[in-house]
Amino acid sequence: MNEFVSAVNSIVWSPPLVFLCLGAGLYFSIRTRFLQLRHSREMVRLIFSGKSTSAGISSFQALSMTLAGRVGTGNIAGVATAITFGGPGALFWMWVVAFLGASSAFVESTLGQLYKEKIHGEYRGGPAFYIEKGLGMKRYAWVFAVVTIVACGLLLPGVQANAISSSMQTAFSIPPAITAVGLALLLGFIIFGGVRRIAAFASTAVPFMALAYIAVACFVIALNIEQLPATFMLVVRSAFGFDSAFGGILGMAIMWGVRRGVYSNEAGQGTGPHASSAAAVSHPAKQGLVQAFSVYVDTLFICSATGFMLLITGLYNVETATGEMIYTGVAGVAAGPGYVQTAMEGVMPGFGNIFVALALFFFAFTTIIAYYYIAETNVTYINRTISRPWMSTALKFAIISATIYGTVKTADLAWGLGDIGVGLMAWLNMVAILMLQKPAFACLRDYEQQLQSGLDPVFDPASIDIDGADYWEDRKKALEKPAFAT
């Protein structure tokens, strides 16, 4: 099974996908005149400006739900894996993916808002919706929906569950079977409560744990602050093949940096638009900018904290594709959360190991919840046409089963299956947003023009000649409808 999964991954994650992710991000950045820099202040302002409604959640709740998906095992175990197989330079290429990916996140999330629908009293949207309504390619949309249901409902939860199980066993000696039962019960309680319970949990757990993790990581780095300049230069030298020890794995640094960068921040992967489409905003570009900022939070803050913590303490390993060790800092520890737990424990004995386990639990568990919401949105998309209500219930039990299974299967198999899911979604979504870029750029221009006029931007699809934005057209008609006194 491991050999089969590795063979499939070698096809899915071939160099063309790496170039597609980086190239699309660079292209979108140039076309938007690097909005990730120009609108950084506006991004922060918008996070706290929106409010929830009966049909949608606030911008902050949508950001938290998106971060619940972005901030997960990839920020801890994923960074460790990238450094193991790509060397310290992989961290630099994760930064590149984050910076360029912010523009990809803007495009896909703006499109998600633009072509969203109101279904059963709730806003729903995502790549399947904008592929069908924006491109008119219903079969393509169905392929994305099915792939996403399989990836987020069956393949990806195992990565998060496996990391939780491993860290809990290391920190508390809790057997995987006990962890599996606990995760299943807690997951079932939340996902059977609907999108509002999911949003409420995410908006509470994610910001608290992310800030706590960054604070503790910064404390570890501060204890070794004199080594920070040298560590930063090691990352840069390794990223371009100039380091004597790691120069021979330049290609692996790029590949693993991009792969883990996409896995971690999900920019362009197609997962972010699902949560962003649920936000109640007056203009699609508003949520696009908020989601662009979420990529920074994920990679530039949290992943960097993990990477510097490992590199500055020297508690990591680097090996070639053939298994030859280039650097050994934690002998006998498999690539993953064990690295970070070892680094934390070495600096804060009796506390570090436990803290990483708890942080990983919150990060990974909220990610599993986000995966459920994404998969369920695509089930809802399919049910618009064929109406199979039992599919939602089946999905709930499927993701619980996948989570239980993930706690006991090998880490290599879990990551391999997860990479296949991420890669397939990235291929499908990247091609779609490149084909559907014009409406997103038109929304950005319209938003900027209204801002320059001193207005709080309100979207009118007719003003920029966009078809298929049914929700926004209906919204405009409802706002223009005269109120008659009785």
Short mmCIF file of C-alpha atoms in Angstrom, two decimals:
data_model
loop_
_atom_site.label_atom_id
_atom_site.label_comp_id
_atom_site.label_asym_id
_atom_site.label_seq_id
_atom_site.Cartn_x
_atom_site.Cartn_y
_atom_site.Cartn_z
CA MET A 1 0.00 0.00 0.00
CA ASN A 2 2.83 2.40 0.88
CA GLU A 3 4.53 1.68 -2.45
CA PHE A 4 1.30 2.29 -4.36
CA VAL A 5 0.61 5.56 -2.55
CA SER A 6 4.20 6.72 -3.18
CA ALA A 7 3.86 5.92 -6.87
CA VAL A 8 0.63 7.91 -7.15
CA ASN A 9 2.21 10.83 -5.27
CA SER A 10 5.16 10.90 -7.66
CA ILE A 11 2.64 11.52 -10.46
CA VAL A 12 0.34 13.96 -8.64
CA TRP A 13 3.21 15.94 -7.09
CA SER A 14 5.37 16.01 -10.21
CA PRO A 15 7.38 19.19 -11.01
CA PRO A 16 4.55 20.66 -13.15
CA LEU A 17 2.34 21.05 -10.05
CA VAL A 18 5.17 22.77 -8.18
CA PHE A 19 5.65 25.18 -11.07
CA LEU A 20 1.88 25.68 -11.38
CA CYS A 21 1.52 26.70 -7.71
CA LEU A 22 4.48 29.09 -7.80
CA GLY A 23 3.77 30.39 -11.30
CA ALA A 24 0.08 31.06 -10.68
CA GLY A 25 0.87 32.84 -7.41
CA LEU A 26 3.46 35.04 -9.16
CA TYR A 27 1.09 35.77 -12.04
CA PHE A 28 -1.79 36.72 -9.72
CA SER A 29 0.56 38.88 -7.65
CA ILE A 30 1.68 40.81 -10.72
CA ARG A 31 -1.86 41.18 -12.09
CA THR A 32 -3.14 42.51 -8.74
CA ARG A 33 -0.06 44.74 -8.32
CA PHE A 34 0.91 42.74 -5.23
CA LEU A 35 -2.27 43.34 -3.29
CA GLN A 36 -0.80 41.28 -0.44
CA LEU A 37 1.45 44.28 0.26
CA ARG A 38 -0.74 47.19 -0.90
CA HIS A 39 -3.81 46.15 1.08
CA SER A 40 -2.21 44.67 4.21
CA ARG A 41 -3.79 47.35 6.45
CA GLU A 42 -7.18 46.88 4.79
CA MET A 43 -6.94 43.12 5.39
CA VAL A 44 -6.61 43.62 9.14
CA ARG A 45 -9.41 46.20 9.24
CA LEU A 46 -11.84 43.93 7.41
CA ILE A 47 -11.29 41.00 9.79
CA PHE A 48 -13.18 42.75 12.57
CA SER A 49 -15.62 44.86 10.54
CA GLY A 50 -18.28 42.33 9.48
CA LYS A 51 -21.14 40.89 11.50
CA SER A 52 -22.97 37.59 11.27
CA THR A 53 -26.53 37.31 9.97
CA SER A 54 -29.21 34.63 10.04
CA ALA A 55 -27.79 33.20 6.80
CA GLY A 56 -24.08 33.88 7.16
CA ILE A 57 -21.24 34.16 9.63
CA SER A 58 -18.98 37.14 10.32
CA SER A 59 -15.67 37.79 8.55
CA PHE A 60 -13.80 36.89 11.74
CA GLN A 61 -15.72 33.61 12.08
CA ALA A 62 -15.04 32.82 8.41
CA LEU A 63 -11.36 33.62 8.97
CA SER A 64 -11.31 31.35 12.02
CA MET A 65 -12.98 28.53 10.09
CA THR A 66 -10.47 28.94 7.28
CA LEU A 67 -7.57 29.03 9.75
CA ALA A 68 -9.03 25.92 11.37
CA GLY A 69 -8.36 24.23 8.03
CA ARG A 70 -5.05 25.96 7.34
CA VAL A 71 -3.53 25.72 10.84
CA GLY A 72 -3.09 22.04 11.58
CA THR A 73 -0.56 19.24 11.51
CA GLY A 74 1.19 20.94 8.59
CA ASN A 75 2.29 23.78 10.89
CA ILE A 76 4.07 21.41 13.26
CA ALA A 77 4.65 17.97 11.77
CA GLY A 78 4.58 19.31 8.20
CA VAL A 79 7.38 21.81 8.84
CA ALA A 80 9.46 19.09 10.49
CA THR A 81 8.90 16.79 7.51
CA ALA A 82 9.82 19.53 5.03
CA ILE A 83 13.11 20.18 6.84
CA THR A 84 13.86 16.46 7.08
CA PHE A 85 13.59 15.83 3.35
CA GLY A 86 14.34 19.30 1.98
CA GLY A 87 16.78 20.72 4.50
CA PRO A 88 16.56 24.14 6.17
CA GLY A 89 16.03 25.76 2.74
CA ALA A 90 12.56 24.21 2.54
CA LEU A 91 11.40 26.81 5.09
CA PHE A 92 12.35 29.61 2.68
CA TRP A 93 10.28 28.08 -0.13
CA MET A 94 7.36 27.78 2.28
CA TRP A 95 7.66 31.55 2.75
CA VAL A 96 7.69 32.06 -1.02
CA VAL A 97 4.55 29.92 -1.39
CA ALA A 98 2.86 31.94 1.37
CA PHE A 99 3.75 35.35 -0.10
CA LEU A 100 2.74 34.45 -3.65
CA GLY A 101 -0.11 32.22 -2.45
CA ALA A 102 -1.79 35.15 -0.70
CA SER A 103 -2.82 36.44 -4.13
CA SER A 104 -4.08 32.99 -5.14
CA ALA A 105 -6.09 32.88 -1.90
CA PHE A 106 -7.60 36.26 -2.76
CA VAL A 107 -8.66 35.12 -6.22
CA GLU A 108 -10.24 31.83 -5.14
CA SER A 109 -12.00 33.28 -2.09
CA THR A 110 -13.34 36.26 -4.05
CA LEU A 111 -14.70 33.84 -6.65
CA GLY A 112 -16.24 31.77 -3.86
CA GLN A 113 -18.12 34.83 -2.59
CA LEU A 114 -19.02 35.97 -6.09
CA TYR A 115 -20.75 32.74 -7.11
CA LYS A 116 -22.12 31.61 -3.74
CA GLU A 117 -25.72 30.53 -3.18
CA LYS A 118 -28.18 30.58 -0.31
CA ILE A 119 -29.20 26.97 0.35
CA HIS A 120 -31.51 25.95 3.21
CA GLY A 121 -31.03 29.37 4.80
CA GLU A 122 -27.20 29.26 4.76
CA TYR A 123 -24.59 30.68 2.39
CA ARG A 124 -22.71 27.99 0.47
CA GLY A 125 -19.95 28.31 -2.09
CA GLY A 126 -16.61 27.01 -3.27
CA PRO A 127 -14.79 25.84 -6.40
CA ALA A 128 -17.59 23.51 -7.53
CA PHE A 129 -20.00 26.46 -7.49
CA TYR A 130 -17.75 28.89 -9.38
CA ILE A 131 -16.62 26.25 -11.88
CA GLU A 132 -20.25 25.55 -12.78
CA LYS A 133 -21.60 29.10 -12.67
CA GLY A 134 -18.54 31.02 -13.81
CA LEU A 135 -17.13 28.63 -16.40
CA GLY A 136 -20.33 26.79 -17.29
CA MET A 137 -18.51 23.45 -16.89
CA LYS A 138 -20.82 21.32 -14.76
CA ARG A 139 -18.98 18.03 -15.29
CA TYR A 140 -15.71 19.64 -14.22
CA ALA A 141 -17.49 21.02 -11.16
CA TRP A 142 -18.82 17.58 -10.27
CA VAL A 143 -15.33 16.08 -10.60
CA PHE A 144 -13.99 18.67 -8.16
CA ALA A 145 -16.88 18.06 -5.75
CA VAL A 146 -16.36 14.28 -5.75
CA VAL A 147 -12.57 14.57 -5.38
CA THR A 148 -13.01 17.03 -2.50
CA ILE A 149 -15.52 14.81 -0.70
CA VAL A 150 -13.10 11.87 -0.94
CA ALA A 151 -10.05 13.96 -0.02
CA CYS A 152 -11.55 15.92 2.90
CA GLY A 153 -13.93 13.20 4.06
CA LEU A 154 -11.62 10.18 3.86
CA LEU A 155 -7.96 10.94 3.02
CA LEU A 156 -6.99 14.11 4.88
CA PRO A 157 -8.52 13.51 8.35
CA GLY A 158 -6.14 10.59 8.87
CA VAL A 159 -3.10 12.89 8.75
CA GLN A 160 -4.44 15.07 11.54
CA ALA A 161 -5.70 12.14 13.65
CA ASN A 162 -2.40 10.30 13.30
CA ALA A 163 -0.45 13.32 14.52
CA ILE A 164 -2.79 13.75 17.50
CA SER A 165 -2.43 10.07 18.40
CA SER A 166 1.36 10.18 18.11
CA SER A 167 1.76 13.31 20.22
CA MET A 168 -0.66 12.09 22.90
CA GLN A 169 1.18 8.80 23.17
CA THR A 170 4.52 10.61 23.47
CA ALA A 171 3.36 13.18 26.03
CA PHE A 172 0.82 11.24 28.11
CA SER A 173 1.34 7.56 27.14
CA ILE A 174 -2.28 7.43 25.94
CA PRO A 175 -2.87 4.38 23.69
CA PRO A 176 -4.09 5.19 20.15
CA ALA A 177 -7.35 3.29 20.76
CA ILE A 178 -8.29 5.62 23.64
CA THR A 179 -7.40 8.67 21.56
CA ALA A 180 -9.57 7.33 18.72
CA VAL A 181 -12.62 6.98 20.96
CA GLY A 182 -12.18 10.46 22.42
CA LEU A 183 -11.77 12.07 19.00
CA ALA A 184 -14.80 10.26 17.60
CA LEU A 185 -17.09 11.39 20.43
CA LEU A 186 -15.94 15.01 20.37
CA LEU A 187 -16.02 15.22 16.57
CA GLY A 188 -19.52 13.76 16.44
CA PHE A 189 -20.82 16.28 19.00
CA ILE A 190 -19.56 19.23 16.97
CA ILE A 191 -20.32 18.20 13.38
CA PHE A 192 -23.85 17.07 14.21
CA GLY A 193 -24.45 20.59 15.57
CA GLY A 194 -24.24 22.32 12.17
CA VAL A 195 -22.20 25.16 10.71
CA ARG A 196 -22.86 27.61 13.55
CA ARG A 197 -21.51 25.24 16.20
CA ILE A 198 -18.49 24.62 13.97
CA ALA A 199 -17.91 28.37 13.53
CA ALA A 200 -18.36 29.05 17.26
CA PHE A 201 -15.84 26.36 18.22
CA ALA A 202 -13.30 27.45 15.59
CA SER A 203 -13.53 31.17 16.44
CA THR A 204 -12.78 30.37 20.09
CA ALA A 205 -10.17 27.59 19.87
CA VAL A 206 -8.08 28.66 16.87
CA PRO A 207 -7.08 32.24 17.83
CA PHE A 208 -6.30 31.25 21.44
CA MET A 209 -4.13 28.25 20.56
CA ALA A 210 -2.38 29.98 17.64
CA LEU A 211 -1.38 32.96 19.81
CA ALA A 212 -0.27 30.69 22.66
CA TYR A 213 1.82 28.54 20.33
CA ILE A 214 3.51 31.53 18.69
CA ALA A 215 4.24 33.04 22.13
CA VAL A 216 5.86 29.86 23.47
CA ALA A 217 7.83 29.34 20.24
CA CYS A 218 9.09 32.94 20.43
CA PHE A 219 10.14 32.28 24.02
CA VAL A 220 12.22 29.29 22.91
CA ILE A 221 13.77 31.34 20.12
CA ALA A 222 14.46 34.22 22.54
CA LEU A 223 16.47 31.89 24.79
CA ASN A 224 18.75 31.24 21.81
CA ILE A 225 18.46 34.66 20.20
CA GLU A 226 22.19 34.97 19.54
CA GLN A 227 21.89 32.10 17.05
CA LEU A 228 18.98 33.61 15.12
CA PRO A 229 21.01 35.58 12.50
CA ALA A 230 23.11 32.52 11.65
CA THR A 231 19.99 30.34 11.47
CA PHE A 232 18.28 32.77 9.11
CA MET A 233 21.32 32.80 6.83
CA LEU A 234 21.39 28.98 6.91
CA VAL A 235 17.81 28.95 5.63
CA VAL A 236 18.62 31.39 2.80
CA ARG A 237 21.88 29.68 1.77
CA SER A 238 20.21 26.26 1.76
CA ALA A 239 17.26 27.56 -0.27
CA PHE A 240 19.59 28.43 -3.16
CA GLY A 241 22.06 25.57 -2.83
CA PHE A 242 24.90 27.69 -1.40
CA ASP A 243 25.31 25.77 1.88
CA SER A 244 28.07 23.17 1.81
CA ALA A 245 26.06 20.58 3.76
CA PHE A 246 22.66 21.01 2.15
CA GLY A 247 23.54 22.36 -1.31
CA GLY A 248 23.14 18.95 -2.91
CA ILE A 249 19.40 18.76 -2.17
CA LEU A 250 18.32 22.07 -3.70
CA GLY A 251 15.63 20.40 -5.81
CA MET A 252 14.24 18.62 -2.76
CA ALA A 253 14.21 21.89 -0.81
CA ILE A 254 12.02 23.52 -3.45
CA MET A 255 9.74 20.51 -3.89
CA TRP A 256 9.20 19.87 -0.18
CA GLY A 257 8.91 23.57 0.62
CA VAL A 258 6.20 24.04 -2.00
CA ARG A 259 4.44 20.76 -1.15
CA ARG A 260 4.30 21.44 2.59
CA GLY A 261 3.61 25.13 1.97
CA VAL A 262 0.54 24.31 -0.11
CA TYR A 263 -0.50 21.62 2.38
CA SER A 264 -0.17 24.05 5.28
CA ASN A 265 -1.60 27.33 3.96
CA GLU A 266 -3.87 25.72 1.32
CA ALA A 267 -3.55 28.76 -0.97
CA GLY A 268 -4.91 27.75 -4.36
CA GLN A 269 -5.87 24.30 -3.13
CA GLY A 270 -9.58 25.11 -3.17
CA THR A 271 -10.40 24.54 0.50
CA GLY A 272 -10.37 28.19 1.63
CA PRO A 273 -13.27 29.39 -0.58
CA HIS A 274 -15.73 27.08 1.19
CA ALA A 275 -15.53 28.86 4.55
CA SER A 276 -15.03 32.30 3.02
CA SER A 277 -18.24 31.89 1.00
CA ALA A 278 -20.21 31.53 4.24
CA ALA A 279 -19.34 35.07 5.37
CA ALA A 280 -21.96 37.82 5.24
CA VAL A 281 -20.20 40.72 3.47
CA SER A 282 -21.27 43.55 1.18
CA HIS A 283 -18.60 42.91 -1.46
CA PRO A 284 -16.82 39.69 -2.58
CA ALA A 285 -13.38 41.34 -2.48
CA LYS A 286 -13.74 41.98 1.25
CA GLN A 287 -13.57 38.29 2.10
CA GLY A 288 -10.91 37.74 -0.55
CA LEU A 289 -8.63 40.17 1.27
CA VAL A 290 -9.39 38.60 4.65
CA GLN A 291 -8.47 35.16 3.30
CA ALA A 292 -5.24 36.50 1.78
CA PHE A 293 -4.24 37.58 5.29
CA SER A 294 -4.99 34.11 6.67
CA VAL A 295 -2.13 32.70 4.56
CA TYR A 296 0.27 35.05 6.36
CA VAL A 297 -0.99 33.94 9.76
CA ASP A 298 -0.55 30.29 8.84
CA THR A 299 2.87 30.22 7.20
CA LEU A 300 4.74 33.43 7.98
CA PHE A 301 3.79 33.31 11.67
CA ILE A 302 3.08 29.77 12.83
CA CYS A 303 5.17 27.71 10.39
CA SER A 304 8.10 30.11 10.81
CA ALA A 305 7.84 29.79 14.59
CA THR A 306 8.08 26.00 14.30
CA GLY A 307 10.89 26.09 11.73
CA PHE A 308 13.09 28.53 13.64
CA MET A 309 12.48 26.65 16.88
CA LEU A 310 13.77 23.42 15.31
CA LEU A 311 16.70 24.98 13.46
CA ILE A 312 17.87 27.26 16.25
CA THR A 313 17.99 24.38 18.75
CA GLY A 314 19.53 21.99 16.21
CA LEU A 315 16.91 19.35 17.05
CA TYR A 316 16.08 18.08 13.56
CA ASN A 317 17.31 15.56 10.99
CA VAL A 318 17.99 15.91 7.27
CA GLU A 319 18.19 12.94 4.93
CA THR A 320 18.40 12.35 1.20
CA ALA A 321 15.76 10.64 -0.92
CA THR A 322 17.73 7.39 -0.58
CA GLY A 323 17.72 7.58 3.23
CA GLU A 324 21.31 8.77 3.68
CA MET A 325 21.60 11.06 6.71
CA ILE A 326 23.09 14.50 6.04
CA TYR A 327 22.47 15.89 9.53
CA THR A 328 21.31 14.15 12.70
CA GLY A 329 20.11 16.26 15.61
CA VAL A 330 17.47 13.94 17.10
CA ALA A 331 18.59 10.37 16.52
CA GLY A 332 15.82 7.79 16.72
CA VAL A 333 12.96 10.27 16.36
CA ALA A 334 10.76 9.98 13.27
CA ALA A 335 10.06 13.11 11.24
CA GLY A 336 6.97 14.78 12.63
CA PRO A 337 5.66 16.23 15.88
CA GLY A 338 8.32 14.33 17.83
CA TYR A 339 10.93 16.84 16.62
CA VAL A 340 9.00 19.78 17.98
CA GLN A 341 8.17 18.00 21.22
CA THR A 342 11.86 17.18 21.68
CA ALA A 343 12.88 20.79 21.00
CA MET A 344 10.32 22.18 23.43
CA GLU A 345 11.12 19.62 26.11
CA GLY A 346 14.84 20.37 25.85
CA VAL A 347 14.22 24.05 26.61
CA MET A 348 11.28 23.66 29.03
CA PRO A 349 11.62 20.27 30.76
CA GLY A 350 8.35 18.83 32.00
CA PHE A 351 6.25 21.35 30.06
CA GLY A 352 7.36 21.55 26.44
CA ASN A 353 6.34 18.02 25.49
CA ILE A 354 2.87 18.45 26.96
CA PHE A 355 2.35 21.91 25.44
CA VAL A 356 3.12 20.72 21.90
CA ALA A 357 0.75 17.78 22.34
CA LEU A 358 -2.06 20.11 23.43
CA ALA A 359 -1.31 22.63 20.66
CA LEU A 360 -1.27 19.88 18.08
CA PHE A 361 -4.55 18.52 19.40
CA PHE A 362 -6.32 21.86 18.95
CA PHE A 363 -4.68 22.60 15.60
CA ALA A 364 -5.32 19.16 14.14
CA PHE A 365 -8.80 18.67 15.60
CA THR A 366 -10.08 22.00 14.31
CA THR A 367 -8.65 21.06 10.92
CA ILE A 368 -10.66 17.82 10.91
CA ILE A 369 -13.77 19.89 11.64
CA ALA A 370 -12.92 22.23 8.76
CA TYR A 371 -12.48 19.21 6.48
CA TYR A 372 -15.96 18.05 7.39
CA TYR A 373 -17.45 21.45 6.56
CA ILE A 374 -15.66 21.51 3.20
CA ALA A 375 -16.77 17.98 2.29
CA GLU A 376 -20.32 18.70 3.47
CA THR A 377 -20.49 21.84 1.32
CA ASN A 378 -19.67 19.71 -1.73
CA VAL A 379 -22.30 17.17 -0.71
CA THR A 380 -24.75 20.08 -0.54
CA TYR A 381 -23.63 21.16 -4.01
CA ILE A 382 -24.38 17.68 -5.41
CA ASN A 383 -27.72 17.51 -3.58
CA ARG A 384 -28.85 20.64 -5.43
CA THR A 385 -29.24 18.38 -8.46
CA ILE A 386 -29.91 14.81 -7.33
CA SER A 387 -31.29 15.35 -3.80
CA ARG A 388 -29.84 12.52 -1.72
CA PRO A 389 -30.25 13.72 1.91
CA TRP A 390 -28.69 10.53 3.27
CA MET A 391 -25.32 11.62 1.85
CA SER A 392 -24.83 14.20 4.62
CA THR A 393 -25.38 11.59 7.32
CA ALA A 394 -23.12 9.12 5.52
CA LEU A 395 -20.40 11.78 5.35
CA LYS A 396 -20.55 12.36 9.10
CA PHE A 397 -19.99 8.68 9.85
CA ALA A 398 -17.35 8.41 7.10
CA ILE A 399 -15.19 11.22 8.50
CA ILE A 400 -15.53 9.84 12.04
CA SER A 401 -14.42 6.42 10.74
CA ALA A 402 -11.51 7.97 8.83
CA THR A 403 -10.45 9.80 11.99
CA ILE A 404 -10.53 6.59 14.03
CA TYR A 405 -8.57 4.73 11.35
CA GLY A 406 -6.03 7.55 11.14
CA THR A 407 -5.06 7.20 14.80
CA VAL A 408 -3.74 3.67 14.26
CA LYS A 409 -2.28 3.57 10.73
CA THR A 410 1.36 4.44 10.00
CA ALA A 411 2.37 8.06 9.69
CA ASP A 412 3.95 7.53 6.25
CA LEU A 413 0.72 6.10 4.84
CA ALA A 414 -1.35 8.88 6.45
CA TRP A 415 0.82 11.63 4.94
CA GLY A 416 0.93 9.86 1.58
CA LEU A 417 -2.85 9.65 1.31
CA GLY A 418 -3.20 13.24 2.48
CA ASP A 419 -0.72 14.45 -0.14
CA ILE A 420 -2.72 12.74 -2.89
CA GLY A 421 -5.89 14.49 -1.75
CA VAL A 422 -4.19 17.90 -1.55
CA GLY A 423 -2.47 17.45 -4.90
CA LEU A 424 -5.60 16.45 -6.82
CA MET A 425 -7.59 19.38 -5.41
CA ALA A 426 -4.74 21.79 -6.18
CA TRP A 427 -4.55 20.62 -9.82
CA LEU A 428 -8.29 21.00 -10.36
CA ASN A 429 -8.66 24.33 -8.59
CA MET A 430 -5.54 26.03 -9.94
CA VAL A 431 -6.59 25.35 -13.51
CA ALA A 432 -10.11 26.63 -12.72
CA ILE A 433 -9.06 29.94 -11.14
CA LEU A 434 -6.60 30.62 -13.96
CA MET A 435 -9.50 30.21 -16.40
CA LEU A 436 -11.81 32.34 -14.24
CA GLN A 437 -9.42 35.12 -13.22
CA LYS A 438 -11.11 38.08 -14.96
CA PRO A 439 -14.17 38.31 -12.65
CA ALA A 440 -11.89 38.28 -9.59
CA PHE A 441 -9.73 41.09 -10.97
CA ALA A 442 -12.86 43.04 -11.94
CA CYS A 443 -14.13 42.72 -8.35
CA LEU A 444 -10.82 44.03 -7.03
CA ARG A 445 -10.88 47.07 -9.35
CA ASP A 446 -14.48 47.80 -8.39
CA TYR A 447 -13.65 47.51 -4.69
CA GLU A 448 -10.62 49.81 -4.99
CA GLN A 449 -12.57 52.43 -6.97
CA GLN A 450 -15.29 52.55 -4.34
CA LEU A 451 -12.70 52.79 -1.57
CA GLN A 452 -10.99 55.71 -3.32
CA SER A 453 -14.39 57.45 -3.50
CA GLY A 454 -14.71 57.18 0.28
CA LEU A 455 -17.47 54.56 0.15
CA ASP A 456 -17.99 51.32 2.03
CA PRO A 457 -17.92 49.09 -1.09
CA VAL A 458 -21.20 47.41 -2.05
CA PHE A 459 -21.21 44.95 -4.92
CA ASP A 460 -23.40 45.22 -8.01
CA PRO A 461 -22.55 42.52 -10.62
CA ALA A 462 -24.28 44.47 -13.40
CA SER A 463 -21.92 47.42 -12.93
CA ILE A 464 -18.92 45.33 -13.97
CA ASP A 465 -20.78 43.04 -16.39
CA ILE A 466 -20.53 39.72 -14.51
CA ASP A 467 -22.99 36.93 -15.25
CA GLY A 468 -23.92 34.03 -13.01
CA ALA A 469 -23.68 35.94 -9.71
CA ASP A 470 -27.29 35.05 -8.89
CA TYR A 471 -27.05 35.69 -5.14
CA TRP A 472 -25.74 39.23 -5.63
CA GLU A 473 -28.33 40.02 -8.30
CA ASP A 474 -31.12 38.86 -5.98
CA ARG A 475 -29.58 40.83 -3.12
CA LYS A 476 -29.55 44.00 -5.19
CA LYS A 477 -33.21 43.54 -6.17
CA ALA A 478 -34.17 42.98 -2.53
CA LEU A 479 -32.37 46.16 -1.45
CA GLU A 480 -33.99 48.19 -4.22
CA LYS A 481 -37.50 46.84 -3.54
CA PRO A 482 -39.64 49.70 -2.15
CA ALA A 483 -41.11 49.34 1.29
CA PHE A 484 -44.89 49.96 1.35
CA ALA A 485 -46.50 51.30 4.49
CA THR A 486 -49.59 49.45 5.73
#
